[in-house]
């Protein structure tokens, strides 16, 4: 009996992943994208869609959580292939890409979390943990000043969220993140 159910579970998982992929594109393009359009473009029926995501809030929050987890997971992948300093800087670029290229998603998050009684915006815990991983690797390598916390780092890069996402944000984000890196390097024992 379990073997018979296994394909249904994998099909259900594929449907869920397809819904999330389409929702990311559609919500990034337009924060108010109709759920029926997302379901149709994902190739699932309304029943399948609502079994996975009973309402807009559930969908938007899951897309946000999923994307934040991918950004967080990339920290370890970068550390596996780059030296700690380059891994940290590359990860900062990925975080900027998430923050600015996905501006429509940010608008959708504000829409579903911005009214009284609405669900809270998910915590940045995976991103904080990823920042901590990268900061500790750089501290150990002597490439940044000791004692910088994930909270310090996230506050330092908070200017990213002030940039206008519909303009040419990349040069300003690069400059901002380079300034943050320069600040992190100041006082590093290996410098």
N, CA and C atoms as an extended XYZ file, in Angstrom:
573
Properties=species:S:1:pos:R:3:atomname:S:1:resname:S:1:resid:I:1 pbc="F F F"
N         0.800       -1.202        0.000 N   UNK     1
C         0.000        0.000        0.000 CA  UNK     1
C         0.850        1.276        0.000 C   UNK     1
N         1.923        1.389        0.807 N   UNK     2
C         2.716        2.602        0.792 CA  UNK     2
C         3.297        2.926       -0.576 C   UNK     2
N         3.649        1.868       -1.367 N   UNK     3
C         4.220        2.147       -2.690 CA  UNK     3
C         3.199        2.814       -3.594 C   UNK     3
N         1.936        2.428       -3.436 N   UNK     4
C         0.889        3.028       -4.256 CA  UNK     4
C         0.740        4.522       -3.930 C   UNK     4
N         0.903        4.893       -2.646 N   UNK     5
C         0.751        6.283       -2.232 CA  UNK     5
C         1.961        7.147       -2.586 C   UNK     5
N         3.136        6.537       -2.715 N   UNK     6
C         4.360        7.306       -2.944 CA  UNK     6
C         4.275        8.202       -4.179 C   UNK     6
N         3.803        7.704       -5.339 N   UNK     7
C         3.725        8.596       -6.493 CA  UNK     7
C         2.779        9.771       -6.266 C   UNK     7
N         1.699        9.553       -5.531 N   UNK     8
C         0.791       10.653       -5.249 CA  UNK     8
C         1.491       11.724       -4.420 C   UNK     8
N         2.280       11.300       -3.452 N   UNK     9
C         3.008       12.266       -2.634 CA  UNK     9
C         4.016       13.032       -3.490 C   UNK     9
N         4.722       12.343       -4.371 N   UNK    10
C         5.698       13.058       -5.210 CA  UNK    10
C         4.979       13.960       -6.211 C   UNK    10
N         3.846       13.527       -6.737 N   UNK    11
C         3.056       14.391       -7.624 CA  UNK    11
C         2.564       15.617       -6.863 C   UNK    11
N         2.089       15.400       -5.648 N   UNK    12
C         1.619       16.518       -4.832 CA  UNK    12
C         2.768       17.484       -4.542 C   UNK    12
N         3.943       16.945       -4.276 N   UNK    13
C         5.105       17.793       -4.023 CA  UNK    13
C         5.479       18.584       -5.278 C   UNK    13
N         5.439       17.941       -6.429 N   UNK    14
C         5.738       18.638       -7.681 CA  UNK    14
C         4.715       19.739       -7.946 C   UNK    14
N         3.435       19.449       -7.684 N   UNK    15
C         2.403       20.474       -7.852 CA  UNK    15
C         2.675       21.670       -6.957 C   UNK    15
N         3.011       21.394       -5.712 N   UNK    16
C         3.292       22.465       -4.746 CA  UNK    16
C         4.488       23.300       -5.213 C   UNK    16
N         5.543       22.645       -5.646 N   UNK    17
C         6.733       23.360       -6.122 CA  UNK    17
C         6.423       24.193       -7.361 C   UNK    17
N         5.615       23.635       -8.261 N   UNK    18
C         5.240       24.370       -9.470 CA  UNK    18
C         4.409       25.607       -9.103 C   UNK    18
N         3.491       25.450       -8.152 N   UNK    19
C         2.692       26.593       -7.698 CA  UNK    19
C         3.612       27.669       -7.126 C   UNK    19
N         4.571       27.267       -6.306 N   UNK    20
C         5.493       28.235       -5.701 CA  UNK    20
C         6.333       28.948       -6.765 C   UNK    20
N         6.801       28.202       -7.761 N   UNK    21
C         7.610       28.816       -8.833 CA  UNK    21
C         6.800       29.843       -9.606 C   UNK    21
N         5.586       29.467       -9.981 N   UNK    22
C         4.731       30.384      -10.742 CA  UNK    22
C         4.345       31.576       -9.870 C   UNK    22
N         4.024       31.317       -8.600 N   UNK    23
C         3.630       32.398       -7.701 CA  UNK    23
C         4.762       33.403       -7.529 C   UNK    23
N         5.987       32.928       -7.437 N   UNK    24
C         7.122       33.841       -7.298 CA  UNK    24
C         7.195       34.781       -8.499 C   UNK    24
N         7.094       34.231       -9.690 N   UNK    25
C         7.160       35.048      -10.908 CA  UNK    25
C         5.983       36.020      -10.957 C   UNK    25
N         4.792       35.513      -10.730 N   UNK    26
C         3.593       36.351      -10.850 CA  UNK    26
C         3.533       37.421       -9.770 C   UNK    26
N         3.852       37.067       -8.530 N   UNK    27
C         3.799       38.041       -7.438 CA  UNK    27
C         4.922       39.067       -7.543 C   UNK    27
N         6.064       38.662       -8.090 N   UNK    28
C         7.155       39.606       -8.307 CA  UNK    28
C         6.742       40.620       -9.367 C   UNK    28
N         6.038       40.129      -10.380 N   UNK    29
C         5.569       41.010      -11.464 CA  UNK    29
C         4.436       41.909      -10.988 C   UNK    29
N         3.500       41.336      -10.219 N   UNK    30
C         2.324       42.084       -9.760 CA  UNK    30
C         1.886       41.533       -8.409 C   UNK    30
N         2.012       42.352       -7.363 N   UNK    31
C         1.698       41.913       -5.999 CA  UNK    31
C         0.264       41.401       -5.867 C   UNK    31
N        -0.627       41.908       -6.677 N   UNK    32
C        -2.029       41.504       -6.588 CA  UNK    32
C        -2.432       40.454       -7.606 C   UNK    32
N        -1.473       39.697       -8.119 N   UNK    33
C        -1.786       38.676       -9.130 CA  UNK    33
C        -2.906       37.764       -8.637 C   UNK    33
N        -3.933       37.546       -9.455 N   UNK    34
C        -5.042       36.683       -9.039 CA  UNK    34
C        -4.589       35.240       -8.816 C   UNK    34
N        -5.107       34.637       -7.768 N   UNK    35
C        -4.757       33.254       -7.452 CA  UNK    35
C        -5.180       32.312       -8.572 C   UNK    35
N        -6.283       32.631       -9.244 N   UNK    36
C        -6.750       31.773      -10.339 CA  UNK    36
C        -5.738       31.760      -11.484 C   UNK    36
N        -5.084       32.886      -11.737 N   UNK    37
C        -4.063       32.963      -12.784 CA  UNK    37
C        -2.848       32.134      -12.381 C   UNK    37
N        -2.450       32.222      -11.119 N   UNK    38
C        -1.319       31.440      -10.634 CA  UNK    38
C        -1.615       29.952      -10.767 C   UNK    38
N        -2.802       29.536      -10.367 N   UNK    39
C        -3.186       28.114      -10.470 CA  UNK    39
C        -3.164       27.661      -11.928 C   UNK    39
N        -3.758       28.470      -12.815 N   UNK    40
C        -3.811       28.096      -14.233 CA  UNK    40
C        -2.411       27.977      -14.818 C   UNK    40
N        -1.537       28.963      -14.545 N   UNK    41
C        -0.182       28.928      -15.095 CA  UNK    41
C         0.658       27.807      -14.486 C   UNK    41
N         0.305       27.391      -13.267 N   UNK    42
C         1.011       26.265      -12.642 CA  UNK    42
C         0.473       24.929      -13.152 C   UNK    42
N        -0.638       24.973      -13.897 N   UNK    43
C        -1.211       23.753      -14.456 CA  UNK    43
C        -1.926       22.892      -13.429 C   UNK    43
N        -2.492       23.543      -12.396 N   UNK    44
C        -3.237       22.792      -11.384 CA  UNK    44
C        -4.653       23.347      -11.290 C   UNK    44
N        -5.557       22.497      -10.846 N   UNK    45
C        -6.932       22.920      -10.653 CA  UNK    45
C        -7.081       23.713       -9.371 C   UNK    45
N        -8.233       24.355       -9.235 N   UNK    46
C        -8.509       25.159       -8.045 CA  UNK    46
C        -8.441       24.311       -6.763 C   UNK    46
N        -8.962       23.093       -6.823 N   UNK    47
C        -8.943       22.225       -5.643 CA  UNK    47
C        -7.523       21.929       -5.182 C   UNK    47
N        -6.665       21.570       -6.134 N   UNK    48
C        -5.261       21.296       -5.803 CA  UNK    48
C        -4.597       22.551       -5.247 C   UNK    48
N        -4.873       23.671       -5.881 N   UNK    49
C        -4.282       24.923       -5.417 CA  UNK    49
C        -4.684       25.203       -3.969 C   UNK    49
N        -5.978       25.158       -3.687 N   UNK    50
C        -6.456       25.512       -2.351 CA  UNK    50
C        -6.149       24.454       -1.297 C   UNK    50
N        -5.900       23.219       -1.704 N   UNK    51
C        -5.422       22.212       -0.745 CA  UNK    51
C        -4.027       22.583       -0.251 C   UNK    51
N        -3.224       23.121       -1.150 N   UNK    52
C        -1.867       23.521       -0.790 CA  UNK    52
C        -1.826       24.881       -0.101 C   UNK    52
N        -2.626       25.810       -0.590 N   UNK    53
C        -2.599       27.177       -0.089 CA  UNK    53
C        -4.042       27.656        0.063 C   UNK    53
N        -4.595       27.552        1.258 N   UNK    54
C        -6.014       27.861        1.451 CA  UNK    54
C        -6.394       29.314        1.207 C   UNK    54
N        -5.397       30.222        1.188 N   UNK    55
C        -5.697       31.635        0.941 CA  UNK    55
C        -4.439       32.346        0.445 C   UNK    55
N        -4.611       33.585        0.041 N   UNK    56
C        -3.504       34.395       -0.488 CA  UNK    56
C        -2.391       34.521        0.546 C   UNK    56
N        -2.761       34.743        1.802 N   UNK    57
C        -1.754       34.921        2.849 CA  UNK    57
C        -0.848       33.705        2.942 C   UNK    57
N        -1.440       32.524        2.938 N   UNK    58
C        -0.647       31.291        3.048 CA  UNK    58
C         0.316       31.161        1.874 C   UNK    58
N        -0.132       31.482        0.677 N   UNK    59
C         0.716       31.391       -0.509 CA  UNK    59
C         1.864       32.405       -0.440 C   UNK    59
N         1.539       33.659       -0.178 N   UNK    60
C         2.560       34.707       -0.162 CA  UNK    60
C         3.609       34.420        0.907 C   UNK    60
N         3.168       34.036        2.092 N   UNK    61
C         4.114       33.764        3.175 CA  UNK    61
C         4.991       32.561        2.864 C   UNK    61
N         4.439       31.562        2.201 N   UNK    62
C         5.249       30.389        1.846 CA  UNK    62
C         6.251       30.726        0.741 C   UNK    62
N         5.861       31.538       -0.231 N   UNK    63
C         6.801       31.966       -1.275 CA  UNK    63
C         7.949       32.741       -0.626 C   UNK    63
N         7.612       33.654        0.261 N   UNK    64
C         8.629       34.445        0.958 CA  UNK    64
C         9.564       33.529        1.760 C   UNK    64
N         8.995       32.618        2.546 N   UNK    65
C         9.800       31.700        3.357 CA  UNK    65
C        10.708       30.864        2.468 C   UNK    65
N        10.173       30.369        1.376 N   UNK    66
C        10.929       29.528        0.450 CA  UNK    66
C        12.097       30.303       -0.158 C   UNK    66
N        11.842       31.523       -0.595 N   UNK    67
C        12.900       32.333       -1.199 CA  UNK    67
C        13.966       32.722       -0.173 C   UNK    67
N        13.533       33.080        1.033 N   UNK    68
C        14.501       33.411        2.086 CA  UNK    68
C        15.370       32.198        2.413 C   UNK    68
N        14.772       31.018        2.426 N   UNK    69
C        15.540       29.807        2.718 CA  UNK    69
C        16.564       29.552        1.617 C   UNK    69
N        16.202       29.795        0.369 N   UNK    70
C        17.159       29.602       -0.721 CA  UNK    70
C        18.328       30.570       -0.616 C   UNK    70
N        18.051       31.824       -0.276 N   UNK    71
C        19.124       32.801       -0.078 CA  UNK    71
C        20.015       32.336        1.071 C   UNK    71
N        19.397       31.902        2.158 N   UNK    72
C        20.166       31.434        3.316 CA  UNK    72
C        21.013       30.216        2.962 C   UNK    72
N        20.431       29.266        2.260 N   UNK    73
C        21.155       28.038        1.898 CA  UNK    73
C        22.348       28.317        1.000 C   UNK    73
N        22.283       29.387        0.234 N   UNK    74
C        23.390       29.687       -0.674 CA  UNK    74
C        24.662       30.069        0.079 C   UNK    74
N        24.560       30.476        1.342 N   UNK    75
C        25.743       30.861        2.121 CA  UNK    75
C        26.712       29.689        2.246 C   UNK    75
N        26.220       28.540        2.645 N   UNK    76
C        27.083       27.359        2.796 CA  UNK    76
C        27.637       26.918        1.446 C   UNK    76
N        26.819       27.009        0.397 N   UNK    77
C        27.288       26.636       -0.939 CA  UNK    77
C        28.425       27.545       -1.383 C   UNK    77
N        28.310       28.834       -1.117 N   UNK    78
C        29.367       29.778       -1.492 CA  UNK    78
C        30.642       29.524       -0.687 C   UNK    78
N        30.498       29.239        0.599 N   UNK    79
C        31.668       28.951        1.430 CA  UNK    79
C        32.389       27.690        0.980 C   UNK    79
N        31.662       26.779        0.380 N   UNK    80
C        32.268       25.530       -0.094 CA  UNK    80
C        33.123       25.754       -1.345 C   UNK    80
N        32.871       26.836       -2.062 N   UNK    81
C        33.582       27.045       -3.333 CA  UNK    81
C        34.462       28.294       -3.370 C   UNK    81
N        34.257       29.215       -2.435 N   UNK    82
C        35.008       30.466       -2.430 CA  UNK    82
C        35.678       30.682       -1.076 C   UNK    82
N        36.706       31.551       -1.047 N   UNK    83
C        37.277       31.906        0.246 CA  UNK    83
C        36.220       32.703        1.018 C   UNK    83
N        36.321       32.761        2.354 N   UNK    84
C        35.260       33.386        3.154 CA  UNK    84
C        34.919       34.818        2.759 C   UNK    84
N        35.919       35.627        2.448 N   UNK    85
C        35.650       37.019        2.105 CA  UNK    85
C        34.853       37.127        0.802 C   UNK    85
N        35.256       36.394       -0.207 N   UNK    86
C        34.520       36.420       -1.487 CA  UNK    86
C        33.141       35.789       -1.335 C   UNK    86
N        33.035       34.760       -0.497 N   UNK    87
C        31.733       34.128       -0.259 CA  UNK    87
C        30.767       35.118        0.393 C   UNK    87
N        31.258       35.866        1.388 N   UNK    88
C        30.411       36.860        2.051 CA  UNK    88
C        29.943       37.919        1.054 C   UNK    88
N        30.854       38.425        0.241 N   UNK    89
C        30.483       39.484       -0.706 CA  UNK    89
C        29.517       38.959       -1.773 C   UNK    89
N        29.735       37.745       -2.246 N   UNK    90
C        28.821       37.147       -3.233 CA  UNK    90
C        27.438       36.940       -2.618 C   UNK    90
N        27.413       36.526       -1.357 N   UNK    91
C        26.136       36.303       -0.684 CA  UNK    91
C        25.396       37.627       -0.498 C   UNK    91
N        26.131       38.681       -0.223 N   UNK    92
C        25.507       40.002       -0.105 CA  UNK    92
C        24.827       40.376       -1.423 C   UNK    92
N        25.456       40.056       -2.543 N   UNK    93
C        24.836       40.329       -3.846 CA  UNK    93
C        23.555       39.513       -4.014 C   UNK    93
N        23.559       38.263       -3.568 N   UNK    94
C        22.335       37.441       -3.665 CA  UNK    94
C        21.228       38.011       -2.802 C   UNK    94
N        21.594       38.508       -1.636 N   UNK    95
C        20.604       39.110       -0.753 CA  UNK    95
C        20.025       40.376       -1.393 C   UNK    95
N        20.880       41.171       -2.028 N   UNK    96
C        20.401       42.371       -2.733 CA  UNK    96
C        19.468       41.987       -3.871 C   UNK    96
N        19.840       40.962       -4.604 N   UNK    97
C        18.990       40.479       -5.711 CA  UNK    97
C        17.622       40.085       -5.175 C   UNK    97
N        17.603       39.366       -4.063 N   UNK    98
C        16.328       38.975       -3.460 CA  UNK    98
C        15.537       40.219       -3.048 C   UNK    98
N        16.216       41.156       -2.388 N   UNK    99
C        15.529       42.331       -1.852 CA  UNK    99
C        14.971       43.234       -2.943 C   UNK    99
N        15.704       43.378       -4.044 N   UNK   100
C        15.315       44.374       -5.040 CA  UNK   100
C        14.694       43.790       -6.299 C   UNK   100
N        15.185       42.675       -6.762 N   UNK   101
C        14.604       42.092       -7.973 CA  UNK   101
C        13.235       41.487       -7.685 C   UNK   101
N        12.995       41.191       -6.429 N   UNK   102
C        11.715       40.594       -6.047 CA  UNK   102
C        10.828       41.619       -5.342 C   UNK   102
N        10.882       42.860       -5.782 N   UNK   103
C        10.154       43.947       -5.124 CA  UNK   103
C         8.647       43.701       -5.099 C   UNK   103
N         8.100       43.132       -6.141 N   UNK   104
C         6.672       42.829       -6.156 CA  UNK   104
C         6.305       41.859       -5.053 C   UNK   104
N         7.197       40.921       -4.782 N   UNK   105
C         6.956       39.988       -3.685 CA  UNK   105
C         6.935       40.743       -2.359 C   UNK   105
N         7.836       41.708       -2.201 N   UNK   106
C         7.844       42.526       -0.977 CA  UNK   106
C         6.519       43.272       -0.841 C   UNK   106
N         5.989       43.777       -1.951 N   UNK   107
C         4.687       44.454       -1.913 CA  UNK   107
C         3.589       43.480       -1.493 C   UNK   107
N         3.641       42.266       -2.012 N   UNK   108
C         2.642       41.255       -1.651 CA  UNK   108
C         2.740       40.914       -0.166 C   UNK   108
N         3.958       40.829        0.358 N   UNK   109
C         4.151       40.559        1.789 CA  UNK   109
C         3.529       41.689        2.619 C   UNK   109
N         3.788       42.933        2.218 N   UNK   110
C         3.212       44.071        2.944 CA  UNK   110
C         1.679       44.029        2.890 C   UNK   110
N         1.130       43.623        1.752 N   UNK   111
C        -0.329       43.561        1.633 CA  UNK   111
C        -0.933       42.532        2.582 C   UNK   111
N        -0.293       41.375        2.711 N   UNK   112
C        -0.898       40.322        3.538 CA  UNK   112
C        -0.527       40.426        5.013 C   UNK   112
N         0.493       41.209        5.361 N   UNK   113
C         0.882       41.321        6.769 CA  UNK   113
C         0.630       42.707        7.341 C   UNK   113
N         0.132       43.626        6.517 N   UNK   114
C         0.053       45.022        6.932 CA  UNK   114
C        -1.257       45.468        7.540 C   UNK   114
N        -2.200       44.577        7.751 N   UNK   115
C        -3.467       44.995        8.335 CA  UNK   115
C        -3.636       44.358        9.712 C   UNK   115
N        -4.383       45.020       10.603 N   UNK   116
C        -4.604       44.440       11.934 CA  UNK   116
C        -5.227       43.046       11.833 C   UNK   116
N        -4.699       42.130       12.618 N   UNK   117
C        -5.209       40.766       12.625 CA  UNK   117
C        -4.611       39.883       11.547 C   UNK   117
N        -3.760       40.437       10.682 N   UNK   118
C        -3.150       39.626        9.627 CA  UNK   118
C        -1.948       38.888       10.201 C   UNK   118
N        -1.493       37.847        9.501 N   UNK   119
C        -0.341       37.108       10.008 CA  UNK   119
C         0.903       37.993       10.029 C   UNK   119
N         1.823       37.643       10.912 N   UNK   120
C         3.076       38.394       11.016 CA  UNK   120
C         4.002       38.005        9.872 C   UNK   120
N         4.847       38.948        9.479 N   UNK   121
C         5.873       38.656        8.482 CA  UNK   121
C         6.823       37.626        9.083 C   UNK   121
N         7.215       36.605        8.310 N   UNK   122
C         8.127       35.594        8.847 CA  UNK   122
C         9.453       36.224        9.294 C   UNK   122
N        10.028       35.642       10.319 N   UNK   123
C        11.309       36.134       10.836 CA  UNK   123
C        12.422       35.892        9.828 C   UNK   123
N        13.506       36.622        9.977 N   UNK   124
C        14.670       36.488        9.098 CA  UNK   124
C        15.614       35.412        9.613 C   UNK   124
N        15.149       34.486       10.417 N   UNK   125
C        16.022       33.523       11.071 CA  UNK   125
C        16.960       32.792       10.113 C   UNK   125
N        16.514       32.237        8.993 N   UNK   126
C        17.463       31.560        8.108 CA  UNK   126
C        18.532       32.509        7.564 C   UNK   126
N        18.148       33.729        7.238 N   UNK   127
C        19.112       34.700        6.716 CA  UNK   127
C        20.076       35.114        7.820 C   UNK   127
N        19.567       35.303        9.024 N   UNK   128
C        20.438       35.636       10.156 CA  UNK   128
C        21.443       34.523       10.412 C   UNK   128
N        20.981       33.291       10.353 N   UNK   129
C        21.881       32.145       10.558 CA  UNK   129
C        22.933       32.074        9.457 C   UNK   129
N        22.535       32.346        8.223 N   UNK   130
C        23.482       32.335        7.101 CA  UNK   130
C        24.508       33.453        7.262 C   UNK   130
N        24.052       34.642        7.657 N   UNK   131
C        24.971       35.756        7.885 CA  UNK   131
C        25.956       35.392        8.995 C   UNK   131
N        25.466       34.781       10.043 N   UNK   132
C        26.331       34.369       11.154 CA  UNK   132
C        27.389       33.377       10.677 C   UNK   132
N        26.992       32.415        9.859 N   UNK   133
C        27.926       31.436        9.308 CA  UNK   133
C        29.041       32.134        8.529 C   UNK   133
N        28.673       33.038        7.666 N   UNK   134
C        29.657       33.752        6.845 CA  UNK   134
C        30.533       34.683        7.684 C   UNK   134
N        29.933       35.362        8.632 N   UNK   135
C        30.706       36.263        9.488 CA  UNK   135
C        31.729       35.493       10.321 C   UNK   135
N        31.318       34.352       10.896 N   UNK   136
C        32.248       33.571       11.719 CA  UNK   136
C        33.389       33.010       10.868 C   UNK   136
N        33.082       32.589        9.627 N   UNK   137
C        34.136       32.078        8.737 CA  UNK   137
C        35.132       33.191        8.421 C   UNK   137
N        34.629       34.401        8.201 N   UNK   138
C        35.513       35.530        7.907 CA  UNK   138
C        36.289       35.964        9.148 C   UNK   138
N        35.658       35.930       10.286 N   UNK   139
C        36.360       36.276       11.524 CA  UNK   139
C        37.507       35.292       11.769 C   UNK   139
N        37.225       34.020       11.568 N   UNK   140
C        38.252       32.985       11.747 CA  UNK   140
C        39.398       33.162       10.742 C   UNK   140
N        39.069       33.595        9.532 N   UNK   141
C        40.095       33.816        8.506 CA  UNK   141
C        40.830       35.146        8.711 C   UNK   141
N        40.346       35.977        9.636 N   UNK   142
C        40.988       37.256        9.892 CA  UNK   142
C        40.688       38.318        8.857 C   UNK   142
N        39.610       38.145        8.090 N   UNK   143
C        39.300       39.079        7.006 CA  UNK   143
C        38.318       40.171        7.401 C   UNK   143
N        37.649       40.029        8.556 N   UNK   144
C        36.757       41.082        9.058 CA  UNK   144
C        37.090       41.340       10.524 C   UNK   144
N        36.645       42.475       11.011 N   UNK   145
C        36.849       42.799       12.423 CA  UNK   145
C        36.133       41.770       13.292 C   UNK   145
N        36.685       41.443       14.424 N   UNK   146
C        36.038       40.466       15.301 CA  UNK   146
C        34.781       41.038       15.965 C   UNK   146
N        33.844       40.148       16.269 N   UNK   147
C        32.680       40.506       17.066 CA  UNK   147
C        31.477       41.040       16.316 C   UNK   147
N        31.520       41.102       14.997 N   UNK   148
C        30.360       41.576       14.242 CA  UNK   148
C        29.280       40.495       14.312 C   UNK   148
N        28.084       40.886       14.725 N   UNK   149
C        26.990       39.924       14.828 CA  UNK   149
C        26.125       39.970       13.570 C   UNK   149
N        25.291       38.968       13.427 N   UNK   150
C        24.348       38.953       12.303 CA  UNK   150
C        23.419       40.154       12.382 C   UNK   150
N        22.987       40.525       13.590 N   UNK   151
C        22.129       41.699       13.740 CA  UNK   151
C        22.848       42.963       13.279 C   UNK   151
N        24.131       43.110       13.675 N   UNK   152
C        24.927       44.264       13.226 CA  UNK   152
C        24.957       44.309       11.695 C   UNK   152
N        25.249       43.164       11.111 N   UNK   153
C        25.381       43.062        9.653 CA  UNK   153
C        24.068       43.431        8.960 C   UNK   153
N        22.961       42.864        9.431 N   UNK   154
C        21.675       43.123        8.790 CA  UNK   154
C        21.270       44.593        8.933 C   UNK   154
N        21.594       45.197       10.062 N   UNK   155
C        21.337       46.636       10.203 CA  UNK   155
C        22.206       47.447        9.243 C   UNK   155
N        23.458       47.024        9.074 N   UNK   156
C        24.380       47.745        8.185 CA  UNK   156
C        23.926       47.706        6.732 C   UNK   156
N        23.305       46.609        6.320 N   UNK   157
C        22.864       46.506        4.922 CA  UNK   157
C        21.407       46.904        4.725 C   UNK   157
N        20.766       47.385        5.782 N   UNK   158
C        19.349       47.738        5.697 CA  UNK   158
C        19.073       48.806        4.642 C   UNK   158
N        20.097       49.544        4.248 N   UNK   159
C        19.924       50.541        3.194 CA  UNK   159
C        19.459       49.942        1.875 C   UNK   159
N        19.700       48.654        1.678 N   UNK   160
C        19.228       47.984        0.458 CA  UNK   160
C        17.725       48.180        0.275 C   UNK   160
N        16.996       48.111        1.377 N   UNK   161
C        15.543       48.170        1.305 CA  UNK   161
C        15.043       49.594        1.078 C   UNK   161
N        15.969       50.562        1.042 N   UNK   162
C        15.600       51.950        0.758 CA  UNK   162
C        15.759       52.283       -0.723 C   UNK   162
N        16.433       51.429       -1.469 N   UNK   163
C        16.652       51.679       -2.892 CA  UNK   163
C        15.361       51.463       -3.660 C   UNK   163
N        15.180       52.231       -4.722 N   UNK   164
C        13.985       52.099       -5.563 CA  UNK   164
C        14.177       50.905       -6.503 C   UNK   164
N        13.383       49.859       -6.334 N   UNK   165
C        13.591       48.642       -7.118 CA  UNK   165
C        13.262       48.779       -8.598 C   UNK   165
N        12.511       49.781       -8.970 N   UNK   166
C        12.115       49.904      -10.374 CA  UNK   166
C        13.075       50.781      -11.166 C   UNK   166
N        14.102       51.288      -10.487 N   UNK   167
C        15.133       52.063      -11.165 CA  UNK   167
C        16.343       51.161      -11.362 C   UNK   167
N        17.435       51.728      -11.825 N   UNK   168
C        18.663       50.956      -12.009 CA  UNK   168
C        19.364       50.840      -10.656 C   UNK   168
N        18.921       49.876       -9.855 N   UNK   169
C        19.373       49.758       -8.469 CA  UNK   169
C        20.729       49.077       -8.317 C   UNK   169
N        21.169       48.279       -9.294 N   UNK   170
C        22.388       47.488       -9.145 CA  UNK   170
C        23.629       48.314       -8.809 C   UNK   170
N        23.913       49.422       -9.519 N   UNK   171
C        25.127       50.185       -9.176 CA  UNK   171
C        25.102       50.743       -7.747 C   UNK   171
N        23.948       51.217       -7.319 N   UNK   172
C        23.849       51.751       -5.945 CA  UNK   172
C        23.971       50.640       -4.923 C   UNK   172
N        23.377       49.494       -5.189 N   UNK   173
C        23.490       48.365       -4.263 CA  UNK   173
C        24.938       47.898       -4.167 C   UNK   173
N        25.608       47.816       -5.302 N   UNK   174
C        27.019       47.407       -5.310 CA  UNK   174
C        27.850       48.371       -4.482 C   UNK   174
N        27.634       49.659       -4.684 N   UNK   175
C        28.396       50.671       -3.934 CA  UNK   175
C        28.118       50.548       -2.435 C   UNK   175
N        26.850       50.406       -2.073 N   UNK   176
C        26.479       50.272       -0.662 CA  UNK   176
C        27.129       49.037       -0.046 C   UNK   176
N        27.046       47.911       -0.743 N   UNK   177
C        27.599       46.671       -0.196 CA  UNK   177
C        29.125       46.712       -0.150 C   UNK   177
N        29.760       47.386       -1.103 N   UNK   178
C        31.215       47.571       -1.046 CA  UNK   178
C        31.604       48.407        0.174 C   UNK   178
N        30.822       49.441        0.475 N   UNK   179
C        31.081       50.247        1.671 CA  UNK   179
C        30.950       49.409        2.942 C   UNK   179
N        29.934       48.563        2.985 N   UNK   180
C        29.754       47.681        4.151 CA  UNK   180
C        30.946       46.741        4.273 C   UNK   180
N        31.383       46.161        3.160 N   UNK   181
C        32.555       45.271        3.199 CA  UNK   181
C        33.791       46.021        3.680 C   UNK   181
N        33.996       47.250        3.204 N   UNK   182
C        35.129       48.044        3.663 CA  UNK   182
C        35.059       48.247        5.177 C   UNK   182
N        33.873       48.526        5.683 N   UNK   183
C        33.693       48.701        7.119 CA  UNK   183
C        33.962       47.420        7.893 C   UNK   183
N        33.536       46.287        7.354 N   UNK   184
C        33.787       44.996        8.015 CA  UNK   184
C        35.277       44.680        8.052 C   UNK   184
N        35.993       45.072        7.018 N   UNK   185
C        37.444       44.790        6.940 CA  UNK   185
C        38.254       45.660        7.898 C   UNK   185
N        37.763       46.873        8.176 N   UNK   186
C        38.491       47.792        9.051 CA  UNK   186
C        38.672       47.146       10.424 C   UNK   186
N        39.916       47.045       10.849 N   UNK   187
C        40.217       46.448       12.141 CA  UNK   187
C        40.367       44.940       12.118 C   UNK   187
N        40.333       44.355       10.921 N   UNK   188
C        40.507       42.906       10.821 CA  UNK   188
C        41.960       42.564       11.154 C   UNK   188
N        42.185       41.517       11.942 N   UNK   189
C        43.561       41.170       12.323 CA  UNK   189
C        44.440       40.747       11.147 C   UNK   189
N        43.861       40.225       10.087 N   UNK   190
C        44.644       39.769        8.949 CA  UNK   190
C        44.972       40.860        7.955 C   UNK   190
N        44.590       42.101        8.229 N   UNK   191
C        44.798       43.218        7.287 CA  UNK   191
C        46.029       44.010        7.645 C   UNK   191
